[in-house]
Structure formats: C-alpha cells, structure tokens
Short mmCIF file of C-alpha atoms and ligand atoms in Angstrom, two decimals:
data_model
loop_
_atom_site.label_atom_id
_atom_site.label_comp_id
_atom_site.label_asym_id
_atom_site.label_seq_id
_atom_site.Cartn_x
_atom_site.Cartn_y
_atom_site.Cartn_z
CA MET G 1 -0.11 -0.16 0.10
CA ALA G 2 2.87 2.41 1.08
CA LYS G 3 4.87 1.26 -2.22
CA GLN G 4 1.09 2.51 -4.03
CA ALA G 5 0.84 5.33 -2.79
CA LEU G 6 3.88 6.59 -3.20
CA PHE G 7 3.02 5.67 -6.73
CA PHE G 8 0.64 7.80 -6.74
CA LEU G 9 2.51 11.00 -5.65
CA ALA G 10 4.33 10.63 -7.86
CA LEU G 11 2.09 10.74 -10.43
CA LEU G 12 0.61 13.61 -9.22
CA ALA G 13 4.14 15.58 -9.20
CA ALA G 14 4.90 14.59 -12.14
CA THR G 15 1.03 16.69 -13.64
CA GLY G 16 2.61 19.72 -11.22
CA PHE G 17 -1.29 19.83 -9.55
CA ALA G 18 -2.21 23.10 -11.79
CA GLN G 19 -5.54 22.74 -10.93
CA SER G 20 -9.29 25.42 -11.39
CA PRO G 21 -10.34 26.47 -7.84
CA VAL G 22 -14.07 25.71 -6.90
CA GLY G 23 -16.16 29.25 -7.42
CA PRO G 24 -18.64 29.46 -6.18
CA LYS G 25 -21.18 29.93 -8.47
CA GLU G 26 -19.60 26.66 -9.41
CA VAL G 27 -21.73 25.45 -6.72
CA ASP G 28 -25.46 27.99 -6.24
CA SER G 29 -25.60 26.08 -9.36
CA VAL G 30 -25.74 22.58 -8.54
CA TYR G 31 -26.92 23.23 -4.62
CA PRO G 32 -30.64 24.26 -6.04
CA ALA G 33 -30.84 19.97 -7.25
CA ALA G 34 -28.90 19.33 -4.12
CA HIS G 35 -31.38 20.16 -1.21
CA GLU G 36 -34.16 19.12 -2.68
CA LEU G 37 -32.60 15.80 -2.74
CA TYR G 38 -31.69 16.08 0.99
CA ILE G 39 -34.36 16.95 1.48
CA ASP G 40 -36.85 14.03 -0.30
CA ILE G 41 -33.30 11.63 1.38
CA HIS G 42 -34.68 12.98 4.28
CA GLN G 43 -37.89 12.95 4.18
CA HIS G 44 -37.48 8.29 3.24
CA PRO G 45 -34.83 6.72 4.79
CA GLU G 46 -34.22 3.59 3.53
CA LEU G 47 -32.38 0.99 6.39
CA SER G 48 -28.84 -1.12 5.75
CA SER G 49 -28.62 -3.14 3.47
CA HIS G 50 -32.37 -1.70 2.78
CA GLU G 51 -31.63 1.17 0.46
CA THR G 52 -33.24 -0.27 -2.60
CA GLN G 53 -35.45 3.88 -3.48
CA THR G 54 -32.42 5.82 -2.36
CA ALA G 55 -30.08 3.97 -4.58
CA THR G 56 -32.66 4.08 -7.68
CA LYS G 57 -32.21 7.95 -7.21
CA LEU G 58 -29.20 8.36 -6.09
CA ALA G 59 -28.26 6.62 -9.46
CA ALA G 60 -30.47 7.79 -11.86
CA ARG G 61 -29.09 11.39 -11.17
CA LEU G 62 -25.62 9.73 -12.08
CA ARG G 63 -26.59 8.47 -15.18
CA ASP G 64 -28.58 12.38 -15.98
CA PHE G 65 -25.46 13.52 -15.75
CA GLY G 66 -23.34 11.21 -17.42
CA TYR G 67 -22.05 8.96 -15.81
CA GLU G 68 -21.84 4.91 -16.45
CA VAL G 69 -23.33 4.11 -13.50
CA THR G 70 -23.57 0.11 -12.53
CA GLU G 71 -26.45 -0.71 -9.60
CA HIS G 72 -26.45 -3.56 -7.11
CA VAL G 73 -23.04 -3.65 -6.32
CA GLY G 74 -23.06 -5.49 -2.71
CA GLY G 75 -26.21 -5.88 -3.11
CA THR G 76 -28.04 -1.97 -3.16
CA GLY G 77 -24.97 -0.38 -3.93
CA ILE G 78 -24.02 1.86 -6.55
CA VAL G 79 -20.60 2.57 -8.81
CA ALA G 80 -20.76 5.67 -10.89
CA ILE G 81 -17.75 6.86 -13.75
CA LEU G 82 -16.83 9.99 -15.73
CA LYS G 83 -14.18 8.73 -17.75
CA ASN G 84 -11.85 12.10 -18.56
CA GLY G 85 -9.18 10.91 -20.51
CA ALA G 86 -5.40 9.38 -18.88
CA GLY G 87 -4.78 9.93 -15.57
CA PRO G 88 -5.45 7.82 -12.29
CA THR G 89 -8.79 6.77 -10.99
CA VAL G 90 -10.33 8.58 -7.59
CA MET G 91 -13.01 7.10 -5.99
CA LEU G 92 -15.45 9.53 -3.59
CA ARG G 93 -17.60 6.95 -1.24
CA THR G 94 -20.88 7.92 0.56
CA GLU G 95 -23.07 5.78 2.82
CA LEU G 96 -26.63 4.71 2.00
CA ASP G 97 -28.21 3.66 4.57
CA ALA G 98 -30.16 5.05 8.16
CA LEU G 99 -30.96 3.61 11.65
CA PRO G 100 -34.08 3.02 13.68
CA VAL G 101 -34.07 6.07 15.34
CA GLU G 102 -36.89 7.92 15.35
CA GLU G 103 -36.83 11.51 14.27
CA LYS G 104 -37.21 14.31 17.96
CA THR G 105 -36.05 17.40 15.58
CA GLY G 106 -38.93 19.06 14.72
CA LEU G 107 -37.91 20.21 11.46
CA SER G 108 -40.80 21.00 9.31
CA TYR G 109 -39.13 17.99 7.22
CA ALA G 110 -38.38 14.77 9.69
CA SER G 111 -38.88 11.32 9.80
CA LYS G 112 -41.93 9.70 10.33
CA VAL G 113 -40.98 6.16 8.67
CA HIS G 114 -41.26 3.37 10.09
CA THR G 115 -40.49 -0.35 9.16
CA LYS G 116 -40.23 -3.64 10.17
CA ASP G 117 -36.16 -4.50 10.90
CA ASP G 118 -33.96 -7.42 9.32
CA ALA G 119 -36.35 -9.43 13.04
CA GLY G 120 -39.09 -8.42 12.54
CA ARG G 121 -40.14 -5.39 14.26
CA ASP G 122 -41.90 -1.96 13.73
CA VAL G 123 -39.06 0.67 14.08
CA PRO G 124 -38.75 3.80 13.51
CA VAL G 125 -35.54 5.08 10.42
CA MET G 126 -34.29 8.74 10.35
CA HIS G 127 -30.90 9.85 8.72
CA ALA G 128 -29.46 10.26 11.84
CA CYS G 129 -25.65 10.19 11.42
CA GLY G 130 -25.84 12.89 8.38
CA HIS G 131 -26.18 10.70 5.25
CA ASP G 132 -28.31 11.65 3.72
CA LEU G 133 -26.53 15.19 3.56
CA HIS G 134 -23.18 12.94 1.99
CA MET G 135 -25.54 11.15 -0.23
CA ALA G 136 -26.48 15.81 -1.81
CA ALA G 137 -22.62 16.45 -1.37
CA LEU G 138 -21.65 13.80 -4.33
CA THR G 139 -24.91 14.59 -5.90
CA GLY G 140 -24.18 18.31 -6.47
CA THR G 141 -20.35 17.19 -6.51
CA ALA G 142 -20.53 15.45 -8.77
CA ALA G 143 -22.58 17.79 -11.63
CA VAL G 144 -19.81 20.30 -11.00
CA MET G 145 -17.19 17.89 -12.53
CA ALA G 146 -19.19 16.50 -14.75
CA HIS G 147 -19.53 20.61 -16.72
CA SER G 148 -16.17 20.80 -15.79
CA LYS G 149 -15.01 18.26 -18.10
CA ASP G 150 -11.82 21.04 -19.34
CA THR G 151 -10.26 21.51 -15.61
CA TRP G 152 -9.37 17.80 -14.77
CA HIS G 153 -8.53 14.03 -16.23
CA GLY G 154 -8.49 10.95 -15.07
CA THR G 155 -11.99 9.38 -13.63
CA LEU G 156 -14.10 9.50 -11.75
CA MET G 157 -15.93 6.72 -9.44
CA LEU G 158 -18.61 7.56 -7.79
CA ILE G 159 -19.55 4.89 -5.07
CA GLY G 160 -22.55 5.10 -2.60
CA GLN G 161 -22.13 2.63 -0.26
CA PRO G 162 -24.63 0.52 1.70
CA ALA G 163 -24.90 -0.67 5.27
CA GLU G 164 -22.35 1.23 6.78
CA GLU G 165 -24.06 1.31 9.64
CA THR G 166 -23.44 -2.74 10.46
CA ILE G 167 -20.00 -2.46 9.04
CA SER G 168 -20.68 -4.92 6.31
CA GLY G 169 -21.59 -2.73 2.79
CA ALA G 170 -18.07 -2.09 2.63
CA LYS G 171 -16.35 -6.07 2.72
CA ALA G 172 -20.60 -6.58 -0.13
CA MET G 173 -19.11 -4.31 -2.36
CA ILE G 174 -16.10 -6.00 -2.58
CA ALA G 175 -16.69 -9.80 -2.52
CA ASP G 176 -19.39 -8.41 -5.72
CA GLY G 177 -16.10 -8.29 -7.69
CA PHE G 178 -15.73 -4.26 -7.06
CA LEU G 179 -12.30 -4.27 -7.40
CA THR G 180 -12.65 -6.77 -10.45
CA ARG G 181 -15.17 -5.07 -12.66
CA PHE G 182 -14.41 -1.38 -12.69
CA PRO G 183 -10.38 -0.16 -12.34
CA LYS G 184 -9.22 0.01 -8.88
CA PRO G 185 -9.57 2.78 -7.59
CA ASP G 186 -6.09 5.21 -7.48
CA VAL G 187 -6.90 6.72 -4.24
CA GLY G 188 -10.33 7.75 -1.73
CA VAL G 189 -12.38 9.73 -0.38
CA ALA G 190 -15.12 10.19 2.24
CA LEU G 191 -15.89 13.03 4.44
CA HIS G 192 -18.36 12.41 7.85
CA VAL G 193 -20.98 15.01 8.46
CA GLY G 194 -20.71 15.64 12.47
CA ASN G 195 -21.56 18.30 15.59
CA ASP G 196 -18.10 17.89 16.60
CA LEU G 197 -16.70 21.66 14.57
CA ALA G 198 -18.87 23.90 13.07
CA ALA G 199 -20.57 24.47 9.89
CA GLY G 200 -18.68 25.84 7.75
CA MET G 201 -15.40 23.88 8.50
CA VAL G 202 -13.18 20.85 7.29
CA GLY G 203 -11.17 18.37 10.55
CA ILE G 204 -8.29 16.80 8.57
CA THR G 205 -6.15 13.85 10.98
CA PRO G 206 -3.34 12.24 9.56
CA GLY G 207 -2.38 9.00 10.47
CA ILE G 208 -5.38 6.92 12.49
CA TYR G 209 -8.74 8.83 12.00
CA ASN G 210 -11.18 6.24 14.64
CA THR G 211 -10.77 3.49 16.55
CA ASN G 212 -10.55 -0.47 15.77
CA ALA G 213 -14.43 -1.89 16.71
CA ASP G 214 -14.88 -5.83 18.16
CA SER G 215 -18.50 -6.82 18.90
CA LEU G 216 -18.22 -9.99 21.25
CA ARG G 217 -21.26 -11.27 23.53
CA VAL G 218 -20.84 -13.47 26.34
CA THR G 219 -23.18 -16.11 27.77
CA ILE G 220 -22.07 -17.32 31.07
CA TYR G 221 -22.80 -21.25 32.38
CA GLY G 222 -24.51 -21.73 36.10
CA LYS G 223 -26.67 -23.78 37.68
CA GLY G 224 -30.12 -22.51 38.25
CA GLY G 225 -32.21 -23.18 40.76
CA HIS G 226 -34.91 -21.91 43.64
CA GLY G 227 -33.08 -18.36 44.46
CA ALA G 228 -34.00 -19.61 48.48
CA SER G 229 -31.96 -21.75 48.39
CA PRO G 230 -29.17 -20.41 46.57
CA ASP G 231 -26.27 -23.05 47.87
CA THR G 232 -27.47 -25.68 44.91
CA THR G 233 -26.59 -23.39 42.47
CA ILE G 234 -24.07 -21.69 40.60
CA ASP G 235 -25.38 -17.72 40.25
CA PRO G 236 -24.62 -16.60 36.60
CA ILE G 237 -26.05 -13.16 37.36
CA VAL G 238 -23.56 -12.73 40.04
CA ILE G 239 -20.55 -14.80 37.81
CA ALA G 240 -21.87 -11.51 35.38
CA ALA G 241 -21.63 -8.32 37.62
CA LYS G 242 -17.69 -9.76 38.53
CA THR G 243 -17.09 -9.87 35.34
CA VAL G 244 -18.45 -6.09 34.07
CA LEU G 245 -16.02 -4.79 37.22
CA ALA G 246 -12.76 -6.78 36.36
CA LEU G 247 -13.69 -6.06 32.99
CA GLN G 248 -13.39 -2.02 33.49
CA THR G 249 -10.05 -2.80 34.94
CA ILE G 250 -8.57 -3.81 31.15
CA ALA G 251 -8.34 -0.05 31.01
CA SER G 252 -7.88 1.12 34.55
CA ARG G 253 -4.77 -2.12 34.41
CA GLU G 254 -3.38 -3.46 32.19
CA VAL G 255 -3.78 -0.83 28.72
CA LYS G 256 -0.71 2.00 29.09
CA PRO G 257 -1.90 5.60 30.23
CA GLY G 258 -3.12 7.20 27.09
CA GLU G 259 -3.42 4.34 24.61
CA LEU G 260 -7.36 3.96 23.85
CA GLY G 261 -9.00 0.86 25.45
CA ILE G 262 -12.53 0.97 25.59
CA VAL G 263 -14.62 -1.55 26.57
CA THR G 264 -18.71 -1.67 27.78
CA VAL G 265 -20.58 -3.58 28.18
CA GLY G 266 -23.75 -3.37 26.46
CA TYR G 267 -26.49 -4.80 27.67
CA ILE G 268 -27.11 -8.00 29.67
CA ARG G 269 -29.62 -10.32 29.54
CA ALA G 270 -30.18 -12.86 32.62
CA GLY G 271 -33.51 -14.06 34.42
CA THR G 272 -37.30 -14.45 34.14
CA LYS G 273 -37.84 -13.52 37.85
CA ASN G 274 -36.95 -12.73 41.26
CA ASN G 275 -36.90 -16.50 42.92
CA ILE G 276 -35.26 -17.81 39.85
CA ILE G 277 -31.38 -18.87 39.80
CA PRO G 278 -31.75 -18.87 35.75
CA ASP G 279 -29.11 -20.85 34.53
CA GLN G 280 -27.19 -19.07 31.57
CA ALA G 281 -26.86 -14.80 31.55
CA GLU G 282 -26.16 -12.84 28.02
CA MET G 283 -23.32 -10.07 27.76
CA GLY G 284 -22.97 -8.42 24.53
CA LEU G 285 -19.45 -5.65 24.71
CA THR G 286 -17.55 -3.70 22.53
CA VAL G 287 -14.32 -3.13 22.30
CA ARG G 288 -12.92 0.48 20.68
CA THR G 289 -9.24 0.84 20.04
CA PHE G 290 -6.27 2.67 18.55
CA LYS G 291 -3.34 0.27 17.75
CA PRO G 292 -3.72 -3.01 16.50
CA GLU G 293 -1.58 -4.35 19.62
CA VAL G 294 -3.86 -2.13 22.04
CA ARG G 295 -6.46 -4.27 20.44
CA ARG G 296 -5.05 -7.71 21.60
CA GLN G 297 -4.56 -7.07 24.41
CA VAL G 298 -7.58 -6.28 24.92
CA LEU G 299 -9.23 -8.54 23.30
CA ALA G 300 -7.45 -11.33 25.49
CA ALA G 301 -7.18 -9.58 28.48
CA ILE G 302 -10.86 -9.95 27.72
CA ASP G 303 -10.43 -14.22 27.53
CA ARG G 304 -8.32 -14.30 30.55
CA ILE G 305 -10.86 -13.12 32.03
CA VAL G 306 -14.31 -14.20 32.04
CA LYS G 307 -12.51 -17.49 31.88
CA GLY G 308 -11.55 -16.47 35.43
CA GLU G 309 -14.24 -15.06 37.15
CA ALA G 310 -16.27 -18.52 35.79
CA MET G 311 -13.71 -20.80 37.16
CA ALA G 312 -13.63 -18.77 40.57
CA SER G 313 -17.02 -18.93 40.48
CA GLY G 314 -17.18 -23.03 40.46
CA ALA G 315 -18.60 -22.85 36.27
CA MET G 316 -18.69 -26.20 35.47
CA ARG G 317 -19.17 -25.64 31.45
CA GLU G 318 -16.19 -22.55 29.68
CA PRO G 319 -17.48 -19.37 29.28
CA SER G 320 -18.02 -19.40 25.58
CA ILE G 321 -17.24 -15.65 23.79
CA GLU G 322 -18.39 -14.89 19.98
CA HIS G 323 -16.31 -11.78 17.79
CA TYR G 324 -19.31 -11.53 15.86
CA GLU G 325 -19.39 -8.11 14.34
CA SER G 326 -14.99 -6.69 13.99
CA THR G 327 -13.66 -3.24 11.64
CA ASP G 328 -10.42 -2.19 11.53
CA SER G 329 -9.22 1.32 11.74
CA VAL G 330 -9.62 3.43 9.25
CA TYR G 331 -5.54 4.47 8.18
CA ASN G 332 -5.65 8.29 6.19
CA ASP G 333 -2.15 8.15 4.90
CA PRO G 334 -0.51 10.74 6.01
CA ALA G 335 1.36 11.82 2.86
CA LEU G 336 -2.17 12.72 1.31
CA ALA G 337 -3.32 13.71 4.04
CA ASP G 338 -1.03 16.79 3.74
CA ARG G 339 -0.98 17.06 0.34
CA LEU G 340 -4.79 17.82 0.21
CA ARG G 341 -4.69 19.99 3.02
CA ALA G 342 -3.45 22.66 0.23
CA PRO G 343 -6.50 22.62 -2.08
CA LEU G 344 -9.67 22.56 1.58
CA GLU G 345 -7.48 25.62 2.61
CA ALA G 346 -7.27 27.32 -0.95
CA ALA G 347 -11.41 26.45 -1.27
CA LEU G 348 -12.61 27.03 2.56
CA GLY G 349 -10.01 29.63 3.67
CA LYS G 350 -6.89 28.84 6.02
CA GLN G 351 -9.06 29.33 9.08
CA ASN G 352 -11.39 26.72 8.77
CA VAL G 353 -9.37 23.59 7.76
CA ILE G 354 -7.94 22.40 11.14
CA THR G 355 -6.45 19.05 12.50
CA ALA G 356 -8.19 16.84 14.47
CA GLU G 357 -8.00 14.07 17.08
CA PRO G 358 -9.07 10.40 15.71
CA ILE G 359 -12.79 10.18 16.86
CA THR G 360 -14.00 7.32 18.95
CA PRO G 361 -17.06 5.15 16.02
CA SER G 362 -16.00 3.25 13.82
CA GLU G 363 -16.79 2.70 9.80
CA ASP G 364 -16.50 0.04 7.42
CA TYR G 365 -15.26 2.08 5.30
CA SER G 366 -11.51 0.81 6.17
CA VAL G 367 -12.20 -2.11 3.75
CA PHE G 368 -11.73 0.08 1.51
CA VAL G 369 -7.65 1.33 2.53
CA GLU G 370 -7.50 -2.20 3.42
CA GLN G 371 -8.03 -3.20 -0.61
CA GLY G 372 -5.19 -0.92 -1.01
CA ILE G 373 -6.99 1.78 -1.84
CA PRO G 374 -4.69 4.85 -0.03
CA SER G 375 -7.45 7.76 1.79
CA LEU G 376 -8.24 10.64 2.80
CA TYR G 377 -11.06 10.40 5.22
CA PHE G 378 -12.20 13.78 6.93
CA SER G 379 -14.48 15.72 9.59
CA LEU G 380 -17.75 18.29 7.59
CA GLY G 381 -18.18 20.47 10.09
CA GLY G 382 -22.48 20.68 10.90
CA ALA G 383 -23.30 22.57 13.57
CA ASP G 384 -25.39 26.11 12.90
CA PRO G 385 -21.95 28.16 13.78
CA ALA G 386 -24.22 30.10 16.60
CA LYS G 387 -25.14 26.83 18.97
CA PHE G 388 -21.52 25.90 17.66
CA ALA G 389 -19.88 28.57 20.06
CA GLU G 390 -23.19 29.15 21.92
CA ALA G 391 -22.58 25.68 23.03
CA GLU G 392 -17.81 25.38 23.63
CA ARG G 393 -18.62 29.04 25.43
CA THR G 394 -21.84 26.87 28.15
CA GLY G 395 -19.74 23.91 27.82
CA ALA G 396 -23.36 22.00 26.90
CA GLU G 397 -22.43 19.21 24.61
CA LEU G 398 -24.41 19.61 21.01
CA PRO G 399 -26.55 16.19 19.56
CA SER G 400 -23.91 13.77 18.73
CA ASN G 401 -24.33 11.38 14.91
CA HIS G 402 -27.39 8.16 15.98
CA SER G 403 -28.79 11.19 18.71
CA PRO G 404 -33.10 11.56 18.05
CA PHE G 405 -32.38 14.97 17.67
CA PHE G 406 -29.12 14.91 15.71
CA THR G 407 -30.15 16.93 12.30
CA PRO G 408 -27.04 18.96 10.28
CA ASP G 409 -26.87 22.95 9.85
CA VAL G 410 -28.02 22.06 5.94
CA GLU G 411 -27.12 24.80 3.84
CA PRO G 412 -23.83 25.72 5.23
CA SER G 413 -22.66 21.77 5.59
CA LEU G 414 -24.00 20.61 2.47
CA ARG G 415 -22.01 23.90 0.09
CA THR G 416 -18.88 23.42 1.99
CA ALA G 417 -18.96 19.42 0.97
CA ILE G 418 -19.21 19.81 -2.30
CA THR G 419 -16.48 22.26 -2.33
CA ALA G 420 -14.41 20.64 0.12
CA GLU G 421 -15.40 17.69 -2.40
CA VAL G 422 -14.49 18.87 -6.04
CA ALA G 423 -11.20 20.47 -4.19
CA VAL G 424 -10.22 17.95 -4.12
CA LEU G 425 -10.77 16.18 -6.65
CA ARG G 426 -9.78 19.02 -8.80
CA ASN G 427 -5.93 17.85 -7.34
CA LEU G 428 -6.39 14.62 -7.02
CA LEU G 429 -7.03 14.92 -10.75
CA GLY G 430 -5.54 17.52 -11.35
CA ARG G 431 -4.30 18.85 -15.31
CA ASN G 432 -1.56 18.71 -16.81
ZN1 ZN Q 501 -23.52 5.83 11.54
ZN1 ZN Q 502 -22.27 7.49 9.36
#
C-alpha cells in the first residue's frame, strides 16, 4: 500500500498539481438540486442493506449527469464512473443507509417513516448519521465535475456504499467484484458530517482517523435453581456482575496510560423471575481501540477475565465468547492528508481547515483502505455556527450522530461539502 501511495504521489507530482479553484457560482448552480435531494432522502430513509429507493434516486441523478452507473453492487450499492482521458482513478464514497431511530428534531421535513427491521420488529427510521447530506453532496460534486471536464483528467468514480451502520456494506461490495469489475481506484476520498465542528469547517486527521471496533457476545453458564437455595446453584448473574467490574480494570490497570482501550458492556440478559436463579447470563460488549497491539491486548484480557471469573465461581462449563462483528480503524495516508490540505485551505479559507484528533466511532471504509486504496477520510462541520459557539461557551453538548435530535445546519454544511469535495478531486485529477 505504501509503495502504491508513493507511486501515486509521484504521478501527481508529474502533473504539476495544476488545478482550477472552486468558484462559489459553480456551487450555486448545483446547490438547489442537491438540497432538494437532501430533503427527499431525509424524508424517505431506509435501513442498512435495504436502501433500494435511495440507490435508485442517486443512480438516476448520476446517469443524468453522464456517469456510467452500475447498480446492485454488493446488494444495493452503486458505482458511477465518468471517464475523462488519461490519468488516475479517484474514488469518492458516500454511504446510503439510515438508522432505526425516531426523529425528534421537530423539523418540517422530519422523517415519519416506520418499517420492519430484519428481526421483524416495527422500528422508526431516521437519517440520524447524516448520510443523506453525504449523498446530496456527492450529487452536487458529481454535477460540478461533469460540467467542468476541462478542469481535470482521469477517471472519477463515485460510489454509494450500502450498510455502513452494520459494517457490512464495504465487504459486500468487495465480495461482489468491486476491485475487478471496475477500474481499481488509485486513491479514495470520503467525509463525515458531525456536530463537533461548525458548518463551514473541515477537519483533517493524518494517520489513524478512528477506532478498531469489536463486538463480542459472552455467555456465562451457571447452574439454575431456587432463589431461596443459592447453595444448590452456581449463579451466573453474580458471575456476570463480577465480570463486568473486572473488565473495567483492563483500561485502568492493564493498558498503558494514554492508550485507548474502551470496553463497554452494552447489555446483560439473564433471568425471568426474582426467585429463580437462571442457568445462564449473556452480555454484549463493544471494544474500541486505536492501535492493533492494544486491540490484541484488550481482546486477550477479556478472554482471560471472562474465563477466569467463571472458573473462580465454580462454573462447570467454560463461558462462550463469540466475536461476531469487527472492523478496523480507518488510516489516513499522511502524505495524502498533507497534500490535500492546500486545496482545502484555498477553497474554504485557511482558518476553516483544522487538524482534528482521531474519533472513537468506527466505520467500514477501512475495508477499502486495506484493499490498497490510499485514502483521506475527513470530518465535515455540521453544527450551526451560532449554536456551536454557544455550546463552546457554556460547555453544553450538541446532539451527536445517532441522536434523535441530530441535524446538520444543512445549507452551509452541504455547500462546504461540495466545495471541499470538488477542491480535493480537482487536485487529485490535476490537469497537465
Ligand atoms: Zn453512523
Ligand atoms: Zn455515519
């Protein structure tokens, strides 16, 4: 990967980095249509792996702009390609999916959608992560790039990835031949909107951008019986309780101070009635780390503690530990992050491009990076600047992504997203 990145940077150097700045008029000309799509998609959110209408709408727009669009890549994914002479292949990615969250923003265009989830339960649906804004931005950017083919050359590849929230869509696209059916991207770009930055700003994090995520299901096996005769039982609830507390010593006593090692027990399920000691208890864990060696250390410690607590309590059977979901942290190519700062500063103003700390939520964009696509994944400010300044002053928290109250300040963040994407793409697809 490093070798490929070097080759790519050398290729860019040979082109002399010539590029056209992004004019506000270019963004003005595509903004109304992008905004309209935002409202439409926001009102019609779809859950992970079920983004059929969303993908159809996106594909139709991109076809109208002259892109060659392939649908149903890895389920509902789309790949849109615009060829414009010799040059590198540059990928821009958006997600397609929404979340089972009931929208409480009170906006006139708030989602009222309910659907059945994969388990058959009725759930509300909301674009609570801002993927609707990413899609709207991608179409605005697609239009600008299609209307200004004299400003760049090479192959522009826009992808709509399904099922990001279940960290399965990127893998599904790769499994469906993404790297062989289409030109392999030399470089990739993605962004994510959030309230930790004011609208109008972007954040760049060279190197590790976010966390490795591991999901574990732990089942502790005890021996059930009467709640009034604990001496005849092995109580899995007591073992679970001790285990939860012991797990907290991983971060505080085992991981080197300053390194990130989050272990959260998100649920405990056990028992049916107050006077019955159940025969098993289940716990759901999420583990977040930045570094691979810390990840290995934390996972090994969980294994040891879970088994050790059960053994210490006399459990007759070893607990089961299922590692059912995982994704790696997204790595931002430092050289790429460094060189894309200049076009972002030129387009947005130097004061609007900051260096940001790595974040703790996770993402499956890492799958593309691991396939040898050096990338920049950057943060897009979504917060209303006045509310952001007020929150900074008072120490209040603005709603985070996945909150029922999450909403970006649409116009400035969408305009900034399009401006930033065009600036970055024109730089990467620089004219000779
Ligand atoms: Zn999310
Ligand atoms: Zn997201």
